mmCIF file of C-alpha atoms in Angstrom:
data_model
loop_
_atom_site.group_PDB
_atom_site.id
_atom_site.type_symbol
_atom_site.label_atom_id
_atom_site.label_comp_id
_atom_site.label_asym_id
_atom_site.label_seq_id
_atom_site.Cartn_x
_atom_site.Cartn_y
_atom_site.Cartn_z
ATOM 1 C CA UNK A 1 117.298 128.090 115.987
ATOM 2 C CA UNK A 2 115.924 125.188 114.052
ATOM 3 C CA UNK A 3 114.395 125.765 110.304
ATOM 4 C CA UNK A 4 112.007 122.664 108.949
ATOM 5 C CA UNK A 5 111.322 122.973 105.145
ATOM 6 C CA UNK A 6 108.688 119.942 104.442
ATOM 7 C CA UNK A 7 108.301 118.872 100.584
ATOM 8 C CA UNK A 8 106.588 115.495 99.102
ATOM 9 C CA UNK A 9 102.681 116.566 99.700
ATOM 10 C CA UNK A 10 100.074 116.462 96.943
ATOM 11 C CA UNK A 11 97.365 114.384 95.364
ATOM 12 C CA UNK A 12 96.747 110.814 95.157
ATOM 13 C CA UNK A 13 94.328 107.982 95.089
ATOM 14 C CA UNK A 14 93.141 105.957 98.029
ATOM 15 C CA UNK A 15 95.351 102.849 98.227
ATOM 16 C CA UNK A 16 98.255 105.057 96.881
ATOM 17 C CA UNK A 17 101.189 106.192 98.452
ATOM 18 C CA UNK A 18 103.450 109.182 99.144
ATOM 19 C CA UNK A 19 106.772 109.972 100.892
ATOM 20 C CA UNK A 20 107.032 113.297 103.156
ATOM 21 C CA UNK A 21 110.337 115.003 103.613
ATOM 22 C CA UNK A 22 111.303 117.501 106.332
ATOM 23 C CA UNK A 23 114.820 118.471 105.576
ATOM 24 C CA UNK A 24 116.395 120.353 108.916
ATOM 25 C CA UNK A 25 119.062 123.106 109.539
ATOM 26 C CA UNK A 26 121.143 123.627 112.357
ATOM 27 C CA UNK A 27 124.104 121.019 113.546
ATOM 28 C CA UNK A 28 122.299 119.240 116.326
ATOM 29 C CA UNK A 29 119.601 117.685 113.909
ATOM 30 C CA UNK A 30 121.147 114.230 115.179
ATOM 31 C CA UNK A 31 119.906 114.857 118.952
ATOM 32 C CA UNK A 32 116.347 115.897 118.067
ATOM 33 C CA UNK A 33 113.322 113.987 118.767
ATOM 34 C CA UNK A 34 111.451 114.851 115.461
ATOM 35 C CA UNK A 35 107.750 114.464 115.094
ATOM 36 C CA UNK A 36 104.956 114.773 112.002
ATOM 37 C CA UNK A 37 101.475 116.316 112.841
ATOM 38 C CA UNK A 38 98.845 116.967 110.350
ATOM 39 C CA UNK A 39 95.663 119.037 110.336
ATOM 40 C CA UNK A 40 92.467 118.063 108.560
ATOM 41 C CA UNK A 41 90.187 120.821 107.578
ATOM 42 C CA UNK A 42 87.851 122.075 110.778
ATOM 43 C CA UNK A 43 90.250 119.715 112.944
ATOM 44 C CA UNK A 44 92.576 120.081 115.523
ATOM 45 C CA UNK A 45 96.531 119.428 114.476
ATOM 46 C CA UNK A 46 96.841 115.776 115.627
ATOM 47 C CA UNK A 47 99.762 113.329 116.767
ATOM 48 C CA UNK A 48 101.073 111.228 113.656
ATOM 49 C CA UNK A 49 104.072 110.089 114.619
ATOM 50 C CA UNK A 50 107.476 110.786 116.220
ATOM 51 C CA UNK A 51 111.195 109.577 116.080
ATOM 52 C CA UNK A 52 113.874 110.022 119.034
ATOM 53 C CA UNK A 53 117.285 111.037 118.228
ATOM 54 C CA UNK A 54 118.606 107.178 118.752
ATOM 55 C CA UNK A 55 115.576 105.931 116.469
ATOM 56 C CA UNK A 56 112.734 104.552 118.731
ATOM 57 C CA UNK A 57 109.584 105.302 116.993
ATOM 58 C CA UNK A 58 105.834 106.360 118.043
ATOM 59 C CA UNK A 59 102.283 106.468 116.079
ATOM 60 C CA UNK A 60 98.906 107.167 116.043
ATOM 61 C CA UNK A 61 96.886 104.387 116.000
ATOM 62 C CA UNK A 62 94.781 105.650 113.029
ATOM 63 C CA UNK A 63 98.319 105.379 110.689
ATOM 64 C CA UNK A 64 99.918 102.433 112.520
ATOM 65 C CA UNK A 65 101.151 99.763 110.290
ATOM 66 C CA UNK A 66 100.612 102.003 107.068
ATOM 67 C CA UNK A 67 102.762 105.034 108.068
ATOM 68 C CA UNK A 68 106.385 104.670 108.789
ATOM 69 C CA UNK A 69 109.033 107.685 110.157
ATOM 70 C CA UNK A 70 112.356 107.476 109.976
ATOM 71 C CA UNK A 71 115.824 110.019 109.971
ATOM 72 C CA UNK A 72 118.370 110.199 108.066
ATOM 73 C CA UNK A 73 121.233 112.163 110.488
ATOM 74 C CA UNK A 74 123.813 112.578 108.249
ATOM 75 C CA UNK A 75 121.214 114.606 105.733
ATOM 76 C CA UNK A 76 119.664 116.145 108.134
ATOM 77 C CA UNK A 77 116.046 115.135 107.004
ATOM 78 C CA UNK A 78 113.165 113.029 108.463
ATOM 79 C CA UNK A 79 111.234 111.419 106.604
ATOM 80 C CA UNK A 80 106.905 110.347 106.551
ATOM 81 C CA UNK A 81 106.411 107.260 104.750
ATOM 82 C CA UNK A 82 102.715 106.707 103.671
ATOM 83 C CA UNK A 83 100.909 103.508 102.087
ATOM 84 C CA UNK A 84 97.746 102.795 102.020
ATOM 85 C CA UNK A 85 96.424 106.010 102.020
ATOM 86 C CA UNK A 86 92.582 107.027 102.956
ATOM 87 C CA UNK A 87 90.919 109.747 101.980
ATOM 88 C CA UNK A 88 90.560 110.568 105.755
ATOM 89 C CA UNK A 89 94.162 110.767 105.672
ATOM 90 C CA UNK A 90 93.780 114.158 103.783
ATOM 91 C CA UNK A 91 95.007 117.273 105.801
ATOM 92 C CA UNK A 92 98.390 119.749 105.711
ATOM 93 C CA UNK A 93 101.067 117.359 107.406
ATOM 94 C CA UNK A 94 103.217 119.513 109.650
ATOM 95 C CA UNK A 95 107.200 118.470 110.877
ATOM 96 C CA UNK A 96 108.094 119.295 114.041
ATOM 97 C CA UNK A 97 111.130 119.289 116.407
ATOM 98 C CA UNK A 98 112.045 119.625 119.997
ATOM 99 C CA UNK A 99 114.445 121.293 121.433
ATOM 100 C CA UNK A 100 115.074 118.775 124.078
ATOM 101 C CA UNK A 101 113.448 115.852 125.416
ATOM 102 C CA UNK A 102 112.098 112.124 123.654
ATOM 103 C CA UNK A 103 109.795 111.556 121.421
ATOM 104 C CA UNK A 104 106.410 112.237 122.489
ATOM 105 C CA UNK A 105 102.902 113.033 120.661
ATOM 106 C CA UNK A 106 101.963 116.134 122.276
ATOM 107 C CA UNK A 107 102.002 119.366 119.719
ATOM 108 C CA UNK A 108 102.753 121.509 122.827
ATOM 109 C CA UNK A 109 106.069 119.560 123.378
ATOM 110 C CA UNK A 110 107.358 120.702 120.073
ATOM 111 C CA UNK A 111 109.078 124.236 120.015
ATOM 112 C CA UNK A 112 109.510 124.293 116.154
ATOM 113 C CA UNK A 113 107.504 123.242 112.851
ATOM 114 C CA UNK A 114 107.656 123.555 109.257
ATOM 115 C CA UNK A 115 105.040 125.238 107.283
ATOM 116 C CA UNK A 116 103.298 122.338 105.926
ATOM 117 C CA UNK A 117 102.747 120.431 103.208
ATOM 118 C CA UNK A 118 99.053 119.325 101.465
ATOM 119 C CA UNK A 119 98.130 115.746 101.048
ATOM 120 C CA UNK A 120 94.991 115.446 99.645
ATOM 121 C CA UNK A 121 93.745 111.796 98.654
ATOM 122 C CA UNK A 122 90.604 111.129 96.574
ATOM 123 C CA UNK A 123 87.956 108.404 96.707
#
């Protein structure tokens, strides 16, 4: 059983920039392909981006180039890094893990997530 606890949401100005956490439990962290989704109000949960366990890296094409993910095994954690930020960017950002497999941006793929975390940015 995996546990996700995400932390770093909240409010900023377009142009600003925040940094997501998702800190993990369980001992095979390390061999997880992890993955952030987010949900804008009246959306669907969409693809943001995803990390394999040996670091190759995968992104929307509406945060490429402003959003980076990366992992930090020995912590356990993964990490959202977002500049830039639009107001369109504005939804509850969701981590994610799979039990096995590569990175990949399908939700369905994902067998455990984190309750969320709020990012609201204002015009």
């Amino acid at each position: 059983q995996v546990q996700l606890v995400e932390s770093g949401g909240g409010l900023v100005q377009a142009g600003g920039s925040l940094r997501l956490s998702c800190a993990a439990s369980g001992r095979t962290f390390s061999s997880r392909s992890m993955g952030w989704f987010r949900r804008a109000p009246g959306k669907e949960r969409e693809f943001v981006a995803a990390i394999g366990w040996s670091g190759p890296t995968y992104y929307a094409d509406s945060v490429k180039g402003r959003f980076t993910i990366s992992r930090d095994n020995a912590k356990n954690i993964v990490f959202l890094q977002m500049n830039s930020l639009k107001p369109e960017d504005t939804a509850v950002y969701y981590c994610a893990a799979r039990a096995v497999g590569m990175a990949v941006s399908t939700k369905d793929d994902y067998n455990y997530w984190g309750q969320g975390t709020q990012v609201t940015v204002s015009s």
